Amino acid sequence: MPYLGGEETVKELRRALSNPHVQGDPLRHRSTVLRVIRVMSQGVDVAGLFSEMVKACATTDVVQKKLVYVFLCSYASLNPELSLLVINTLRKDCQDPNPMVRSLALRNMTNLRLPSLVEYVQQPLTAALRDRAACVRRVAVLGWAKLHSLQPHADIDAAVVNELYSMLRDNDPVVMVNCLRALEEILKEEGGVAVNKAIAHHLLNRLKECDVWGQCEVLGVLQRYRPHSEEELFDILSLLDPCLLSPSVPVMAATLALFLSLCRRGLPAVSLAALRRAQGPLLAACGSASPEMKFTALCHVQLLLRSLPGLMGEHYKRFFCGYAEPAYIKQRKMQVLVELVNDDNVGFVLDELRGYCTDVSPDTAQAAISAIGRIGRSYSDQCLEILTGLLGLKQEHITSVVVQTMRDLVWVCPQCSESVCEALEGCEDTLQDSQGRQALLWLLGVHGDRVSSAPYVLEAFVEQVRSEMAAGVKTELLTATMRVFLCRPAETQDTLGRLLHYCIEEEADMNVRDQALLYYRLLHCGIEETRSVLQGRRSDPSLGVLIGRPAEPVSQWASSFNTLEPLRQCNAGAESAPQAAPYHLALDPEPSLDLCDPLNPSQDREETAAAAESVNLLLPDPSAGPPAPGSGGGQLGLSLSPALSPQQFEHLWLGGSQGPHGEPGVGEEEEEEEGCVCVQERMGVPPALQRSPPPQLQAALQRSHIQTMAFTPPHTLPWRVYLYTHTRWGGPAPRGGPTLVLGELLYTGGGAEGPEGEGEGGERGLRVTAKQRPRDDEAMKGFLRVLSGALHTSSTGSC
């Protein structure tokens, strides 16, 4: 056919479709209809051929019917009146002896999507539900869902719903799955399909007959069912067990999601066992050729590692990045590698990450450097060596991220500050972006006394301050210069004066000007006042190493497994690149609290009224004998309120004369001030706690109303836990007021444990350090008994 314009093409096709000679030749007629579809696919408006195409529908040629149906479904909404002309032909085709023609007519009758045609479609669909051909029943079941989407607010026909429920027992598995999908759509406002015991067992017994997507649909619907007994639950789990090792990743994921849903309450051990069983298929999915499948699998691996941190530690090489992989896959793999680092593989992982730091993609290189920084919180020496070597490359984007990573590493692990300060010499010339310059200025300000060239680097920044465009760099420069002035005044006085004069007299940004005025007026108050504001107490190294998080219960994330939620959480279980300097290192935003300050009794009475946050625990002491006269013999309760922030906890823990590793011997007590007490004891360590605190420990402490503040990383020795609680005496005659108890658990792993928890080398089990205010010996004994019980409970896994 020669090239014609849109209007000419339509006229030529209309003449061909209306030609009697073309209509009399089936092959020429089909070829003409095919030309119409081809022109339609090229974007030409052929709606004017609607009536001719309706006439072409009346044929026995199945191929031509399919082509005409494609046209009619595309233009039916533009010609609702003419669409009535095709209904009679479609209803006639629904009674054709050929089941393919019947199913084709039903499908396209519902695909017209015209509310005015619903009354003509209902009768053929109802009859097709009992058709002898399975392909017709499949289309009819989904047709009812399409009709409901056309009229979502119309009354639901109970007879149709009952018929669809009865068809769940259809011999064809596809019909059964389509019934589930149709009922989900029709009963959406009522919560979907109601799954009882009979339906659940029927679906489970026929699960193997379905295809991959049918199995996923069935497994998803079964998540609503709750077994009536433990025996029934284990029967269902046994039936589903082979599906956990299915070669199909969607089926495995749907089965694991059902496992987690069934075991969410009361069976954490079964959930963990199922996660271990699914390890192999997940690893296989992480090596998929499809980047989308690989990314999804990596996101779900991160989800599993939240409850089983060491699950895939021996397979860490499976998460090494490939050269041709997309950047988002590489970054996700590096996040997983950080989670899998342990003493055995840290060298191999760091060598691999070192190679990614010089990747041609700046985003990949920066992600690798950030990953090394996160590993450095546990293995600082090895990581600092790598970061220092990267500074020698003198690459702008690499140097910027390395300085930011060092800034964060010093903030978390202050013991690394000496090595970082030595590595900073000379890197200021390479930094060009504002984030890197802010990080460098923060380090110079906080540790200016350790960097010999700090005043001169700041002087160079001050000389270029007029050309500086980033307000964040200017505010950081002000703070850094003030801090260095306090420790090295002779070298910085002139620089600080010039900077303050510029910021107050010439700076246009009001935030920078206001901060300069604040510092100027603060200097008028005196050096000591300025030092107390800008050089507050810094983090203690013993607290800085507590960067690991305890393993989460599976129930916290089970509902999001096999959904899009893990993909939306782009930084789940990982930290993104730093964006700003942690100004709160030297400034304490929390109110000043002291362990020896008396508690507010009125606040305590208000907190006691919250019964949901407090529970009374009967803690009788067999060795204490009867209560002393006038003591009241009340009951001791532990409470989590009022809550303490990490800053408050650190302030209280370090506020007394005894640090976390004080000198009192085992079982000895030493009063720090009047009314305050510090106690140290040794407890036997169950075998389950000798390597690292198990995931159940936090749950056991929480159930006993003891709040954990920080854990050491999993599978590390020595391990340490910080915690706190409030003790209160209840009953008709309370024997004492409330007390605050802070505690530290420390296990060094000194040797093999004996029957009484005594190790080799003189180390005896777990060391418990507790601080209390005000002093209450009975309350302290009760707290230690509850703590001992929680340790025993977590070791047996009963939580």
PDB file of N, CA and C in Angstrom, residues 653-718:
ATOM      1  N   TRP A 653      25.993   7.884  84.467  1.00  0.00           N
ATOM      2  CA  TRP A 653      26.958   6.798  84.681  1.00  0.00           C
ATOM      3  C   TRP A 653      28.356   7.345  84.945  1.00  0.00           C
ATOM      4  N   LEU A 654      28.725   8.395  84.260  1.00  0.00           N
ATOM      5  CA  LEU A 654      30.061   8.969  84.416  1.00  0.00           C
ATOM      6  C   LEU A 654      30.099  10.071  85.466  1.00  0.00           C
ATOM      7  N   GLY A 655      28.972  10.400  86.066  1.00  0.00           N
ATOM      8  CA  GLY A 655      28.932  11.530  86.973  1.00  0.00           C
ATOM      9  C   GLY A 655      29.555  11.270  88.318  1.00  0.00           C
ATOM     10  N   GLY A 656      29.547  10.005  88.776  1.00  0.00           N
ATOM     11  CA  GLY A 656      30.079   9.699  90.097  1.00  0.00           C
ATOM     12  C   GLY A 656      31.579   9.550  90.084  1.00  0.00           C
ATOM     13  N   SER A 657      32.119   9.319  91.236  1.00  0.00           N
ATOM     14  CA  SER A 657      33.570   9.162  91.367  1.00  0.00           C
ATOM     15  C   SER A 657      34.045   7.835  90.831  1.00  0.00           C
ATOM     16  N   GLN A 658      33.124   6.855  90.683  1.00  0.00           N
ATOM     17  CA  GLN A 658      33.517   5.548  90.172  1.00  0.00           C
ATOM     18  C   GLN A 658      33.075   5.431  88.727  1.00  0.00           C
ATOM     19  N   GLY A 659      33.998   5.052  87.859  1.00  0.00           N
ATOM     20  CA  GLY A 659      33.661   4.828  86.476  1.00  0.00           C
ATOM     21  C   GLY A 659      33.084   3.457  86.293  1.00  0.00           C
ATOM     22  N   PRO A 660      32.879   3.057  85.065  1.00  0.00           N
ATOM     23  CA  PRO A 660      32.316   1.753  84.804  1.00  0.00           C
ATOM     24  C   PRO A 660      33.236   0.616  85.163  1.00  0.00           C
ATOM     25  N   HIS A 661      34.520   0.915  85.372  1.00  0.00           N
ATOM     26  CA  HIS A 661      35.459  -0.137  85.766  1.00  0.00           C
ATOM     27  C   HIS A 661      36.109   0.281  87.090  1.00  0.00           C
ATOM     28  N   GLY A 662      35.285   0.515  88.089  1.00  0.00           N
ATOM     29  CA  GLY A 662      35.789   0.972  89.364  1.00  0.00           C
ATOM     30  C   GLY A 662      36.549  -0.085  90.096  1.00  0.00           C
ATOM     31  N   GLU A 663      37.078   0.275  91.263  1.00  0.00           N
ATOM     32  CA  GLU A 663      37.965  -0.583  92.007  1.00  0.00           C
ATOM     33  C   GLU A 663      37.313  -1.499  93.032  1.00  0.00           C
ATOM     34  N   PRO A 664      36.055  -1.296  93.450  1.00  0.00           N
ATOM     35  CA  PRO A 664      35.544  -2.156  94.505  1.00  0.00           C
ATOM     36  C   PRO A 664      35.618  -3.615  94.128  1.00  0.00           C
ATOM     37  N   GLY A 665      35.936  -4.479  95.091  1.00  0.00           N
ATOM     38  CA  GLY A 665      36.060  -5.898  94.843  1.00  0.00           C
ATOM     39  C   GLY A 665      34.714  -6.565  94.738  1.00  0.00           C
ATOM     40  N   VAL A 666      34.774  -7.870  94.539  1.00  0.00           N
ATOM     41  CA  VAL A 666      33.563  -8.643  94.330  1.00  0.00           C
ATOM     42  C   VAL A 666      32.708  -8.599  95.583  1.00  0.00           C
ATOM     43  N   GLY A 667      31.444  -8.245  95.407  1.00  0.00           N
ATOM     44  CA  GLY A 667      30.529  -8.229  96.524  1.00  0.00           C
ATOM     45  C   GLY A 667      30.701  -7.053  97.441  1.00  0.00           C
ATOM     46  N   GLU A 668      31.665  -6.167  97.192  1.00  0.00           N
ATOM     47  CA  GLU A 668      31.880  -5.025  98.062  1.00  0.00           C
ATOM     48  C   GLU A 668      31.019  -3.861  97.613  1.00  0.00           C
ATOM     49  N   GLU A 669      30.747  -2.946  98.537  1.00  0.00           N
ATOM     50  CA  GLU A 669      29.979  -1.748  98.251  1.00  0.00           C
ATOM     51  C   GLU A 669      30.807  -0.549  98.676  1.00  0.00           C
ATOM     52  N   GLU A 670      30.644   0.527  97.913  1.00  0.00           N
ATOM     53  CA  GLU A 670      31.353   1.746  98.253  1.00  0.00           C
ATOM     54  C   GLU A 670      30.430   2.913  97.984  1.00  0.00           C
ATOM     55  N   GLU A 671      30.177   3.742  98.999  1.00  0.00           N
ATOM     56  CA  GLU A 671      29.326   4.902  98.831  1.00  0.00           C
ATOM     57  C   GLU A 671      30.110   5.997  98.122  1.00  0.00           C
ATOM     58  N   GLU A 672      29.528   6.529  97.036  1.00  0.00           N
ATOM     59  CA  GLU A 672      30.181   7.615  96.319  1.00  0.00           C
ATOM     60  C   GLU A 672      29.873   8.950  96.983  1.00  0.00           C
ATOM     61  N   GLU A 673      28.646   9.182  97.355  1.00  0.00           N
ATOM     62  CA  GLU A 673      28.232  10.341  98.127  1.00  0.00           C
ATOM     63  C   GLU A 673      27.132   9.877  99.043  1.00  0.00           C
ATOM     64  N   GLU A 674      26.694  10.769  99.856  1.00  0.00           N
ATOM     65  CA  GLU A 674      25.662  10.393 100.809  1.00  0.00           C
ATOM     66  C   GLU A 674      24.406   9.964 100.051  1.00  0.00           C
ATOM     67  N   GLY A 675      23.920   8.771 100.355  1.00  0.00           N
ATOM     68  CA  GLY A 675      22.715   8.263  99.726  1.00  0.00           C
ATOM     69  C   GLY A 675      22.941   7.544  98.421  1.00  0.00           C
ATOM     70  N   CYS A 676      24.154   7.519  97.863  1.00  0.00           N
ATOM     71  CA  CYS A 676      24.451   6.847  96.609  1.00  0.00           C
ATOM     72  C   CYS A 676      25.288   5.611  96.901  1.00  0.00           C
ATOM     73  N   VAL A 677      25.186   4.593  96.051  1.00  0.00           N
ATOM     74  CA  VAL A 677      25.915   3.359  96.278  1.00  0.00           C
ATOM     75  C   VAL A 677      26.306   2.759  94.945  1.00  0.00           C
ATOM     76  N   CYS A 678      27.469   2.134  94.910  1.00  0.00           N
ATOM     77  CA  CYS A 678      27.949   1.398  93.740  1.00  0.00           C
ATOM     78  C   CYS A 678      28.263  -0.019  94.186  1.00  0.00           C
ATOM     79  N   VAL A 679      27.705  -1.005  93.519  1.00  0.00           N
ATOM     80  CA  VAL A 679      27.834  -2.415  93.901  1.00  0.00           C
ATOM     81  C   VAL A 679      28.389  -3.193  92.719  1.00  0.00           C
ATOM     82  N   GLN A 680      29.283  -4.114  93.005  1.00  0.00           N
ATOM     83  CA  GLN A 680      29.790  -5.037  91.991  1.00  0.00           C
ATOM     84  C   GLN A 680      29.644  -6.457  92.498  1.00  0.00           C
ATOM     85  N   GLU A 681      29.173  -7.339  91.625  1.00  0.00           N
ATOM     86  CA  GLU A 681      29.016  -8.756  91.947  1.00  0.00           C
ATOM     87  C   GLU A 681      29.398  -9.584  90.740  1.00  0.00           C
ATOM     88  N   ARG A 682      29.612 -10.877  91.008  1.00  0.00           N
ATOM     89  CA  ARG A 682      29.877 -11.835  89.948  1.00  0.00           C
ATOM     90  C   ARG A 682      28.712 -12.812  89.869  1.00  0.00           C
ATOM     91  N   MET A 683      28.313 -13.144  88.652  1.00  0.00           N
ATOM     92  CA  MET A 683      27.248 -14.116  88.430  1.00  0.00           C
ATOM     93  C   MET A 683      27.760 -15.195  87.495  1.00  0.00           C
ATOM     94  N   GLY A 684      27.231 -16.400  87.673  1.00  0.00           N
ATOM     95  CA  GLY A 684      27.574 -17.481  86.767  1.00  0.00           C
ATOM     96  C   GLY A 684      27.023 -17.219  85.384  1.00  0.00           C
ATOM     97  N   VAL A 685      27.780 -17.604  84.358  1.00  0.00           N
ATOM     98  CA  VAL A 685      27.388 -17.364  82.974  1.00  0.00           C
ATOM     99  C   VAL A 685      26.904 -18.660  82.350  1.00  0.00           C
ATOM    100  N   PRO A 686      25.629 -18.757  81.957  1.00  0.00           N
ATOM    101  CA  PRO A 686      25.168 -19.951  81.249  1.00  0.00           C
ATOM    102  C   PRO A 686      25.925 -20.115  79.936  1.00  0.00           C
ATOM    103  N   PRO A 687      26.025 -21.344  79.417  1.00  0.00           N
ATOM    104  CA  PRO A 687      26.795 -21.561  78.176  1.00  0.00           C
ATOM    105  C   PRO A 687      26.306 -20.722  77.007  1.00  0.00           C
ATOM    106  N   ALA A 688      24.982 -20.453  76.935  1.00  0.00           N
ATOM    107  CA  ALA A 688      24.451 -19.694  75.805  1.00  0.00           C
ATOM    108  C   ALA A 688      24.930 -18.252  75.791  1.00  0.00           C
ATOM    109  N   LEU A 689      25.413 -17.739  76.935  1.00  0.00           N
ATOM    110  CA  LEU A 689      25.836 -16.350  77.023  1.00  0.00           C
ATOM    111  C   LEU A 689      27.342 -16.178  76.940  1.00  0.00           C
ATOM    112  N   GLN A 690      28.088 -17.263  76.826  1.00  0.00           N
ATOM    113  CA  GLN A 690      29.536 -17.151  76.915  1.00  0.00           C
ATOM    114  C   GLN A 690      30.148 -16.546  75.662  1.00  0.00           C
ATOM    115  N   ARG A 691      29.495 -16.691  74.516  1.00  0.00           N
ATOM    116  CA  ARG A 691      30.069 -16.127  73.282  1.00  0.00           C
ATOM    117  C   ARG A 691      29.590 -14.701  73.052  1.00  0.00           C
ATOM    118  N   SER A 692      28.295 -14.461  73.208  1.00  0.00           N
ATOM    119  CA  SER A 692      27.746 -13.120  73.025  1.00  0.00           C
ATOM    120  C   SER A 692      26.344 -13.108  73.590  1.00  0.00           C
ATOM    121  N   PRO A 693      25.796 -11.923  73.910  1.00  0.00           N
ATOM    122  CA  PRO A 693      24.423 -11.867  74.405  1.00  0.00           C
ATOM    123  C   PRO A 693      23.455 -12.343  73.330  1.00  0.00           C
ATOM    124  N   PRO A 694      22.619 -13.333  73.605  1.00  0.00           N
ATOM    125  CA  PRO A 694      21.707 -13.864  72.587  1.00  0.00           C
ATOM    126  C   PRO A 694      20.570 -12.880  72.325  1.00  0.00           C
ATOM    127  N   PRO A 695      19.831 -13.076  71.216  1.00  0.00           N
ATOM    128  CA  PRO A 695      18.713 -12.171  70.929  1.00  0.00           C
ATOM    129  C   PRO A 695      17.653 -12.180  72.015  1.00  0.00           C
ATOM    130  N   GLN A 696      17.520 -13.319  72.749  1.00  0.00           N
ATOM    131  CA  GLN A 696      16.484 -13.398  73.765  1.00  0.00           C
ATOM    132  C   GLN A 696      16.796 -12.562  74.992  1.00  0.00           C
ATOM    133  N   LEU A 697      18.053 -12.121  75.160  1.00  0.00           N
ATOM    134  CA  LEU A 697      18.408 -11.415  76.393  1.00  0.00           C
ATOM    135  C   LEU A 697      17.653 -10.096  76.492  1.00  0.00           C
ATOM    136  N   GLN A 698      17.606  -9.337  75.409  1.00  0.00           N
ATOM    137  CA  GLN A 698      16.902  -8.064  75.467  1.00  0.00           C
ATOM    138  C   GLN A 698      15.422  -8.271  75.747  1.00  0.00           C
ATOM    139  N   ALA A 699      14.812  -9.310  75.140  1.00  0.00           N
ATOM    140  CA  ALA A 699      13.395  -9.569  75.393  1.00  0.00           C
ATOM    141  C   ALA A 699      13.160  -9.967  76.845  1.00  0.00           C
ATOM    142  N   ALA A 700      14.081 -10.779  77.401  1.00  0.00           N
ATOM    143  CA  ALA A 700      13.922 -11.187  78.798  1.00  0.00           C
ATOM    144  C   ALA A 700      14.062  -9.993  79.734  1.00  0.00           C
ATOM    145  N   LEU A 701      15.017  -9.111  79.467  1.00  0.00           N
ATOM    146  CA  LEU A 701      15.173  -7.926  80.299  1.00  0.00           C
ATOM    147  C   LEU A 701      13.971  -6.995  80.148  1.00  0.00           C
ATOM    148  N   GLN A 702      13.476  -6.851  78.926  1.00  0.00           N
ATOM    149  CA  GLN A 702      12.320  -5.980  78.720  1.00  0.00           C
ATOM    150  C   GLN A 702      11.099  -6.522  79.437  1.00  0.00           C
ATOM    151  N   ARG A 703      10.931  -7.834  79.413  1.00  0.00           N
ATOM    152  CA  ARG A 703       9.793  -8.425  80.112  1.00  0.00           C
ATOM    153  C   ARG A 703       9.902  -8.217  81.616  1.00  0.00           C
ATOM    154  N   SER A 704      11.098  -8.145  82.126  1.00  0.00           N
ATOM    155  CA  SER A 704      11.305  -7.895  83.554  1.00  0.00           C
ATOM    156  C   SER A 704      11.339  -6.405  83.868  1.00  0.00           C
ATOM    157  N   HIS A 705      11.050  -5.556  82.884  1.00  0.00           N
ATOM    158  CA  HIS A 705      11.046  -4.095  83.045  1.00  0.00           C
ATOM    159  C   HIS A 705      12.447  -3.577  83.379  1.00  0.00           C
ATOM    160  N   ILE A 706      13.426  -4.099  82.627  1.00  0.00           N
ATOM    161  CA  ILE A 706      14.797  -3.581  82.672  1.00  0.00           C
ATOM    162  C   ILE A 706      15.136  -3.147  81.258  1.00  0.00           C
ATOM    163  N   GLN A 707      15.469  -1.868  81.092  1.00  0.00           N
ATOM    164  CA  GLN A 707      15.695  -1.303  79.771  1.00  0.00           C
ATOM    165  C   GLN A 707      17.174  -1.371  79.409  1.00  0.00           C
ATOM    166  N   THR A 708      17.478  -1.939  78.232  1.00  0.00           N
ATOM    167  CA  THR A 708      18.862  -1.976  77.750  1.00  0.00           C
ATOM    168  C   THR A 708      19.149  -0.700  76.967  1.00  0.00           C
ATOM    169  N   MET A 709      20.333  -0.125  77.213  1.00  0.00           N
ATOM    170  CA  MET A 709      20.735   1.101  76.530  1.00  0.00           C
ATOM    171  C   MET A 709      21.704   0.839  75.383  1.00  0.00           C
ATOM    172  N   ALA A 710      22.588  -0.158  75.512  1.00  0.00           N
ATOM    173  CA  ALA A 710      23.590  -0.405  74.477  1.00  0.00           C
ATOM    174  C   ALA A 710      24.089  -1.831  74.599  1.00  0.00           C
ATOM    175  N   PHE A 711      24.365  -2.437  73.424  1.00  0.00           N
ATOM    176  CA  PHE A 711      24.959  -3.766  73.329  1.00  0.00           C
ATOM    177  C   PHE A 711      26.265  -3.652  72.560  1.00  0.00           C
ATOM    178  N   THR A 712      27.197  -4.534  72.846  1.00  0.00           N
ATOM    179  CA  THR A 712      28.364  -4.669  71.979  1.00  0.00           C
ATOM    180  C   THR A 712      27.950  -5.424  70.722  1.00  0.00           C
ATOM    181  N   PRO A 713      28.765  -5.378  69.649  1.00  0.00           N
ATOM    182  CA  PRO A 713      28.407  -6.103  68.428  1.00  0.00           C
ATOM    183  C   PRO A 713      28.285  -7.594  68.701  1.00  0.00           C
ATOM    184  N   PRO A 714      27.453  -8.312  67.916  1.00  0.00           N
ATOM    185  CA  PRO A 714      27.292  -9.750  68.118  1.00  0.00           C
ATOM    186  C   PRO A 714      28.608 -10.501  67.911  1.00  0.00           C
ATOM    187  N   HIS A 715      28.729 -11.594  68.632  1.00  0.00           N
ATOM    188  CA  HIS A 715      29.864 -12.527  68.489  1.00  0.00           C
ATOM    189  C   HIS A 715      31.206 -11.836  68.709  1.00  0.00           C
ATOM    190  N   THR A 716      31.287 -11.001  69.727  1.00  0.00           N
ATOM    191  CA  THR A 716      32.552 -10.370  70.084  1.00  0.00           C
ATOM    192  C   THR A 716      32.817 -10.590  71.563  1.00  0.00           C
ATOM    193  N   LEU A 717      34.075 -10.733  71.882  1.00  0.00           N
ATOM    194  CA  LEU A 717      34.505 -10.858  73.270  1.00  0.00           C
ATOM    195  C   LEU A 717      35.590  -9.821  73.531  1.00  0.00           C
ATOM    196  N   PRO A 718      35.545  -9.144  74.680  1.00  0.00           N
ATOM    197  CA  PRO A 718      34.496  -9.210  75.690  1.00  0.00           C
ATOM    198  C   PRO A 718      33.227  -8.520  75.219  1.00  0.00           C
TER     199      PRO A 718
END
